[in-house]
mmCIF file of C-alpha atoms and ligand atoms in Angstrom:
data_model
loop_
_atom_site.group_PDB
_atom_site.id
_atom_site.type_symbol
_atom_site.label_atom_id
_atom_site.label_comp_id
_atom_site.label_asym_id
_atom_site.label_seq_id
_atom_site.Cartn_x
_atom_site.Cartn_y
_atom_site.Cartn_z
ATOM 1 C CA MET A 370 94.144 7.078 -62.634
ATOM 2 C CA GLU A 371 90.805 7.665 -64.314
ATOM 3 C CA GLN A 372 91.183 8.497 -67.973
ATOM 4 C CA LYS A 373 89.214 11.380 -69.454
ATOM 5 C CA ILE A 374 87.409 10.570 -72.689
ATOM 6 C CA ILE A 375 87.653 12.800 -75.757
ATOM 7 C CA VAL A 376 85.228 11.976 -78.559
ATOM 8 C CA GLY A 377 85.499 13.674 -81.938
ATOM 9 C CA ASN A 378 82.135 13.724 -83.692
ATOM 10 C CA TRP A 379 82.965 14.628 -87.285
ATOM 11 C CA LYS A 380 79.261 14.801 -88.190
ATOM 12 C CA ASN A 381 79.143 15.522 -91.935
ATOM 13 C CA TYR A 382 81.926 18.093 -91.967
ATOM 14 C CA LEU A 383 84.602 16.138 -93.833
ATOM 15 C CA ASN A 384 84.704 14.540 -97.263
ATOM 16 C CA LYS A 385 86.490 11.265 -97.964
ATOM 17 C CA ASP A 386 89.971 12.690 -98.574
ATOM 18 C CA GLU A 387 89.741 14.989 -95.562
ATOM 19 C CA SER A 388 88.560 12.117 -93.334
ATOM 20 C CA VAL A 389 91.436 9.879 -94.452
ATOM 21 C CA LYS A 390 93.988 12.689 -94.053
ATOM 22 C CA LEU A 391 92.823 13.549 -90.535
ATOM 23 C CA ALA A 392 92.693 9.871 -89.528
ATOM 24 C CA LYS A 393 96.337 9.483 -90.632
ATOM 25 C CA GLU A 394 97.329 12.575 -88.646
ATOM 26 C CA ILE A 395 95.573 11.156 -85.579
ATOM 27 C CA LEU A 396 97.361 7.836 -86.100
ATOM 28 C CA ASP A 397 100.668 9.672 -85.572
ATOM 29 C CA GLU A 398 99.408 11.478 -82.473
ATOM 30 C CA LYS A 399 100.952 10.525 -79.126
ATOM 31 C CA ILE A 400 97.923 10.215 -76.851
ATOM 32 C CA PRO A 401 98.655 11.022 -73.187
ATOM 33 C CA ASP A 402 98.037 8.103 -70.786
ATOM 34 C CA LYS A 403 95.314 10.023 -68.972
ATOM 35 C CA ILE A 404 93.285 10.434 -72.191
ATOM 36 C CA ARG A 405 91.158 8.032 -74.225
ATOM 37 C CA VAL A 406 90.217 9.139 -77.729
ATOM 38 C CA MET A 407 87.258 8.046 -79.831
ATOM 39 C CA ILE A 408 86.522 9.285 -83.347
ATOM 40 C CA SER A 409 83.112 9.204 -84.987
ATOM 41 C CA PRO A 410 83.424 9.771 -88.743
ATOM 42 C CA ASN A 411 80.620 10.101 -91.245
ATOM 43 C CA ASN A 412 79.075 6.653 -91.869
ATOM 44 C CA LEU A 413 80.219 6.676 -95.487
ATOM 45 C CA TYR A 414 83.865 6.722 -94.412
ATOM 46 C CA LEU A 415 83.544 4.800 -91.160
ATOM 47 C CA ASN A 416 85.111 1.654 -92.576
ATOM 48 C CA GLN A 417 88.047 3.488 -94.136
ATOM 49 C CA VAL A 418 88.787 5.537 -91.042
ATOM 50 C CA ASN A 419 88.497 2.432 -88.872
ATOM 51 C CA ASP A 420 90.983 0.596 -91.096
ATOM 52 C CA ILE A 421 93.497 3.385 -90.490
ATOM 53 C CA LEU A 422 92.944 3.869 -86.764
ATOM 54 C CA LYS A 423 92.591 0.243 -85.721
ATOM 55 C CA GLN A 424 96.384 0.163 -85.561
ATOM 56 C CA SER A 425 96.187 2.690 -82.719
ATOM 57 C CA SER A 426 94.523 3.081 -79.326
ATOM 58 C CA VAL A 427 91.970 5.436 -80.881
ATOM 59 C CA GLU A 428 88.536 3.844 -81.074
ATOM 60 C CA VAL A 429 86.398 4.495 -84.147
ATOM 61 C CA ILE A 430 82.678 4.621 -83.417
ATOM 62 C CA GLY A 431 79.405 5.139 -85.284
ATOM 63 C CA GLN A 432 77.274 8.283 -85.299
ATOM 64 C CA ASN A 433 73.955 6.484 -85.006
ATOM 65 C CA VAL A 434 72.261 3.114 -85.090
ATOM 66 C CA THR A 435 68.683 2.517 -86.181
ATOM 67 C CA SER A 436 68.065 -1.198 -85.623
ATOM 68 C CA TYR A 437 69.709 -4.431 -84.562
ATOM 69 C CA LYS A 438 69.656 -6.305 -87.827
ATOM 70 C CA SER A 439 66.521 -5.298 -89.682
ATOM 71 C CA SER A 440 67.029 -5.755 -93.404
ATOM 72 C CA SER A 441 63.991 -3.587 -94.104
ATOM 73 C CA ASP A 442 65.644 -0.418 -92.788
ATOM 74 C CA THR A 443 66.358 1.781 -95.818
ATOM 75 C CA GLY A 444 69.035 4.332 -95.029
ATOM 76 C CA GLY A 445 69.466 2.899 -91.558
ATOM 77 C CA VAL A 446 72.528 1.690 -89.699
ATOM 78 C CA THR A 447 72.344 -1.691 -87.981
ATOM 79 C CA ILE A 448 74.335 -3.065 -85.078
ATOM 80 C CA ILE A 449 75.111 -6.128 -87.176
ATOM 81 C CA GLY A 450 76.456 -3.876 -89.944
ATOM 82 C CA LEU A 451 78.644 -1.906 -87.544
ATOM 83 C CA LYS A 452 80.002 -5.084 -85.946
ATOM 84 C CA ASP A 453 80.691 -6.460 -89.403
ATOM 85 C CA ILE A 454 83.185 -3.656 -90.053
ATOM 86 C CA GLY A 455 84.742 -3.967 -86.598
ATOM 87 C CA VAL A 456 82.909 -1.095 -84.927
ATOM 88 C CA ASP A 457 81.437 -1.885 -81.515
ATOM 89 C CA ARG A 458 80.262 1.454 -80.214
ATOM 90 C CA THR A 459 78.061 4.274 -81.471
ATOM 91 C CA ILE A 460 76.746 7.695 -80.547
ATOM 92 C CA LEU A 461 72.990 7.462 -79.951
ATOM 93 C CA GLY A 462 70.244 10.061 -79.696
ATOM 94 C CA HIS A 463 72.293 13.052 -80.802
ATOM 95 C CA SER A 464 70.100 16.166 -80.876
ATOM 96 C CA GLU A 465 70.640 16.387 -84.647
ATOM 97 C CA VAL A 466 69.103 12.902 -84.944
ATOM 98 C CA ARG A 467 66.258 13.832 -82.584
ATOM 99 C CA LYS A 468 65.583 16.961 -84.660
ATOM 100 C CA ARG A 469 65.346 14.933 -87.864
ATOM 101 C CA ASN A 470 63.165 12.291 -86.255
ATOM 102 C CA LYS A 471 60.704 14.064 -83.992
ATOM 103 C CA SER A 472 59.307 10.800 -82.655
ATOM 104 C CA PHE A 473 62.754 9.487 -81.665
ATOM 105 C CA LYS A 474 62.646 7.687 -78.322
ATOM 106 C CA SER A 475 65.960 6.366 -77.113
ATOM 107 C CA GLU A 476 64.216 3.526 -75.219
ATOM 108 C CA GLU A 477 63.057 1.970 -78.483
ATOM 109 C CA ILE A 478 66.516 1.551 -79.972
ATOM 110 C CA LEU A 479 68.122 0.893 -76.581
ATOM 111 C CA LYS A 480 65.868 -2.145 -76.206
ATOM 112 C CA GLU A 481 67.758 -3.611 -79.175
ATOM 113 C CA VAL A 482 71.194 -2.249 -78.303
ATOM 114 C CA ILE A 483 71.413 -3.085 -74.567
ATOM 115 C CA PRO A 484 70.678 -6.848 -74.752
ATOM 116 C CA GLU A 485 73.414 -7.099 -77.408
ATOM 117 C CA GLU A 486 75.795 -5.244 -75.060
ATOM 118 C CA PHE A 487 76.660 -3.006 -77.983
ATOM 119 C CA LYS A 488 78.474 -0.031 -76.461
ATOM 120 C CA PHE A 489 76.995 3.433 -76.885
ATOM 121 C CA ILE A 490 77.206 7.081 -75.937
ATOM 122 C CA LEU A 491 73.687 8.304 -75.263
ATOM 123 C CA CYS A 492 73.278 12.053 -75.774
ATOM 124 C CA PHE A 493 70.748 13.993 -73.741
ATOM 125 C CA GLU A 494 69.675 17.603 -73.501
ATOM 126 C CA GLY A 495 67.550 17.107 -70.410
ATOM 127 C CA ILE A 496 67.635 14.544 -67.610
ATOM 128 C CA GLU A 497 64.159 13.316 -68.626
ATOM 129 C CA GLN A 498 65.708 11.898 -71.804
ATOM 130 C CA ILE A 499 67.779 9.385 -69.819
ATOM 131 C CA PRO A 500 66.003 6.033 -69.377
ATOM 132 C CA PHE A 501 67.732 5.270 -66.051
ATOM 133 C CA ASN A 502 65.664 2.124 -65.458
ATOM 134 C CA ILE A 503 67.075 0.283 -68.467
ATOM 135 C CA LEU A 504 70.737 1.218 -68.027
ATOM 136 C CA ASN A 505 73.141 -1.240 -66.400
ATOM 137 C CA ASN A 506 76.801 -1.841 -65.513
ATOM 138 C CA ASP A 507 77.173 -4.975 -67.623
ATOM 139 C CA PHE A 508 79.148 -3.262 -70.372
ATOM 140 C CA GLU A 509 80.429 0.243 -71.066
ATOM 141 C CA ILE A 510 77.627 2.780 -71.348
ATOM 142 C CA ILE A 511 78.493 6.480 -71.581
ATOM 143 C CA LEU A 512 76.183 9.497 -71.335
ATOM 144 C CA ALA A 513 76.799 12.872 -72.964
ATOM 145 C CA TYR A 514 75.138 16.108 -71.896
ATOM 146 C CA GLU A 515 74.705 18.259 -74.973
ATOM 147 C CA PRO A 516 72.621 21.415 -74.462
ATOM 148 C CA VAL A 517 71.273 22.133 -77.925
ATOM 149 C CA TRP A 518 71.898 25.886 -77.662
ATOM 150 C CA ALA A 519 75.621 25.204 -77.245
ATOM 151 C CA ILE A 520 75.994 22.919 -80.263
ATOM 152 C CA GLY A 521 77.835 24.526 -83.142
ATOM 153 C CA THR A 522 77.060 28.005 -81.819
ATOM 154 C CA GLY A 523 80.373 28.892 -80.180
ATOM 155 C CA GLU A 524 78.418 29.390 -76.940
ATOM 156 C CA THR A 525 79.760 27.002 -74.330
ATOM 157 C CA ALA A 526 77.847 26.204 -71.161
ATOM 158 C CA SER A 527 79.502 27.591 -68.028
ATOM 159 C CA VAL A 528 81.282 25.076 -65.820
ATOM 160 C CA GLU A 529 78.766 25.920 -63.076
ATOM 161 C CA HIS A 530 75.932 24.883 -65.382
ATOM 162 C CA ILE A 531 77.750 21.740 -66.557
ATOM 163 C CA ASN A 532 78.517 20.748 -62.945
ATOM 164 C CA GLU A 533 74.910 21.306 -61.913
ATOM 165 C CA VAL A 534 73.521 19.033 -64.647
ATOM 166 C CA HIS A 535 76.262 16.401 -64.330
ATOM 167 C CA GLY A 536 75.844 16.440 -60.544
ATOM 168 C CA MET A 537 72.101 15.876 -60.853
ATOM 169 C CA VAL A 538 72.569 12.972 -63.276
ATOM 170 C CA LYS A 539 75.400 11.430 -61.231
ATOM 171 C CA SER A 540 73.262 11.509 -58.128
ATOM 172 C CA GLU A 541 70.457 9.605 -59.939
ATOM 173 C CA LEU A 542 73.025 7.128 -61.286
ATOM 174 C CA SER A 543 74.509 6.539 -57.857
ATOM 175 C CA LYS A 544 71.067 5.824 -56.354
ATOM 176 C CA LEU A 545 70.887 2.977 -58.877
ATOM 177 C CA ASN A 546 74.526 1.947 -58.310
ATOM 178 C CA LEU A 547 75.257 2.732 -61.948
ATOM 179 C CA ASP A 548 78.846 3.489 -62.817
ATOM 180 C CA ILE A 549 78.421 5.527 -66.004
ATOM 181 C CA PRO A 550 80.695 8.362 -67.157
ATOM 182 C CA ILE A 551 79.199 11.639 -68.372
ATOM 183 C CA LEU A 552 80.710 13.723 -71.143
ATOM 184 C CA TYR A 553 79.920 17.332 -71.976
ATOM 185 C CA GLY A 554 79.405 18.484 -75.555
ATOM 186 C CA GLY A 555 78.702 21.899 -77.045
ATOM 187 C CA SER A 556 81.302 24.239 -78.569
ATOM 188 C CA VAL A 557 84.263 22.608 -76.836
ATOM 189 C CA ASN A 558 87.458 24.063 -78.277
ATOM 190 C CA PRO A 559 91.159 24.421 -77.379
ATOM 191 C CA ASP A 560 90.414 27.555 -75.319
ATOM 192 C CA ASN A 561 87.844 25.995 -73.004
ATOM 193 C CA SER A 562 88.770 22.292 -73.009
ATOM 194 C CA ASN A 563 91.211 22.483 -70.104
ATOM 195 C CA GLU A 564 88.698 24.144 -67.798
ATOM 196 C CA ILE A 565 85.868 21.779 -68.776
ATOM 197 C CA LEU A 566 87.951 18.591 -68.632
ATOM 198 C CA SER A 567 89.437 19.613 -65.273
ATOM 199 C CA GLN A 568 86.017 19.404 -63.601
ATOM 200 C CA GLU A 569 85.678 16.354 -61.401
ATOM 201 C CA LEU A 570 82.093 15.813 -62.548
ATOM 202 C CA VAL A 571 83.117 15.851 -66.210
ATOM 203 C CA ASP A 572 84.424 12.489 -67.431
ATOM 204 C CA GLY A 573 85.178 13.726 -70.924
ATOM 205 C CA VAL A 574 84.050 15.850 -73.840
ATOM 206 C CA LEU A 575 82.134 15.257 -77.049
ATOM 207 C CA VAL A 576 83.620 17.620 -79.605
ATOM 208 C CA GLY A 577 82.041 18.515 -82.948
ATOM 209 C CA GLY A 578 83.542 21.233 -85.154
ATOM 210 C CA ALA A 579 86.889 21.531 -83.351
ATOM 211 C CA SER A 580 87.551 17.797 -83.766
ATOM 212 C CA THR A 581 87.550 18.127 -87.550
ATOM 213 C CA ASN A 582 90.704 20.222 -87.530
ATOM 214 C CA TYR A 583 93.969 18.516 -86.549
ATOM 215 C CA ASP A 584 95.512 21.488 -84.742
ATOM 216 C CA ASP A 585 92.458 22.039 -82.561
ATOM 217 C CA LEU A 586 91.996 18.335 -81.859
ATOM 218 C CA HIS A 587 95.692 17.993 -80.984
ATOM 219 C CA LYS A 588 95.414 20.899 -78.528
ATOM 220 C CA ILE A 589 92.291 19.429 -76.909
ATOM 221 C CA ILE A 590 93.904 15.989 -76.563
ATOM 222 C CA ASN A 591 96.908 17.602 -74.883
ATOM 223 C CA CYS A 592 95.127 20.266 -72.847
ATOM 224 C CA LEU A 593 95.375 18.673 -69.402
HETATM 225 P P1 13P B 703 80.196 21.433 -81.581
HETATM 226 O O1 13P B 703 81.433 21.059 -80.785
HETATM 227 O O2 13P B 703 80.488 21.747 -83.010
HETATM 228 O O3 13P B 703 79.400 22.483 -80.865
HETATM 229 O O4 13P B 703 79.276 20.129 -81.627
HETATM 230 C C1 13P B 703 78.984 19.476 -80.457
HETATM 231 C C2 13P B 703 78.349 18.192 -80.776
HETATM 232 O O5 13P B 703 77.240 18.157 -81.267
HETATM 233 C C3 13P B 703 79.117 16.958 -80.540
HETATM 234 O O6 13P B 703 78.334 15.824 -80.690
#
């Protein structure tokens, strides 16, 4: 049975106490066998949240990475630094990162991340943002379709639209024999998660706001 992936991207919504409290609630959560959960806390609390959740099946992941090991990277997040605290996956190329850094090109950072086989979830708003030629099956790569107009707006893409985009990307991936899951992100909540996660072309969801509230996250994890 293929597991569906649920990623909670806490962005910068929670402070330290709230992050710790929610991590402890998630620790007590019984995750259904058909679901895999990943949590991406704010970088400042990544270590603390990881310390709590490493006793569970929930994987704690970064929100961004800016270089492999550059020590001249003020304010950046390195792969070496993430590995050092036991984190071996990150979200990459989120639209909020692309907005802040207009010249962001995923290829540049992927050239450092892929040879290290550091796992990542690459976000895209359009198929042209996926560097198909440098992806591979050597380790777990995940893609996430996040239409910017659906992020934090309460406006979810229709399943027809999600299926169209995921279908297009999956067909490109299959031409290259790439076995890469695709998540959908953008205003996923307990009311729409069942319908979205039930789609065959949807391998999981990347949840922002609703993942920062235990009741909503619990409902999403148990929606199938
Ligand atoms: P919302 O679920 O708050 O719309 O955020 C989506 C997102 O950006 C997840 O990475």
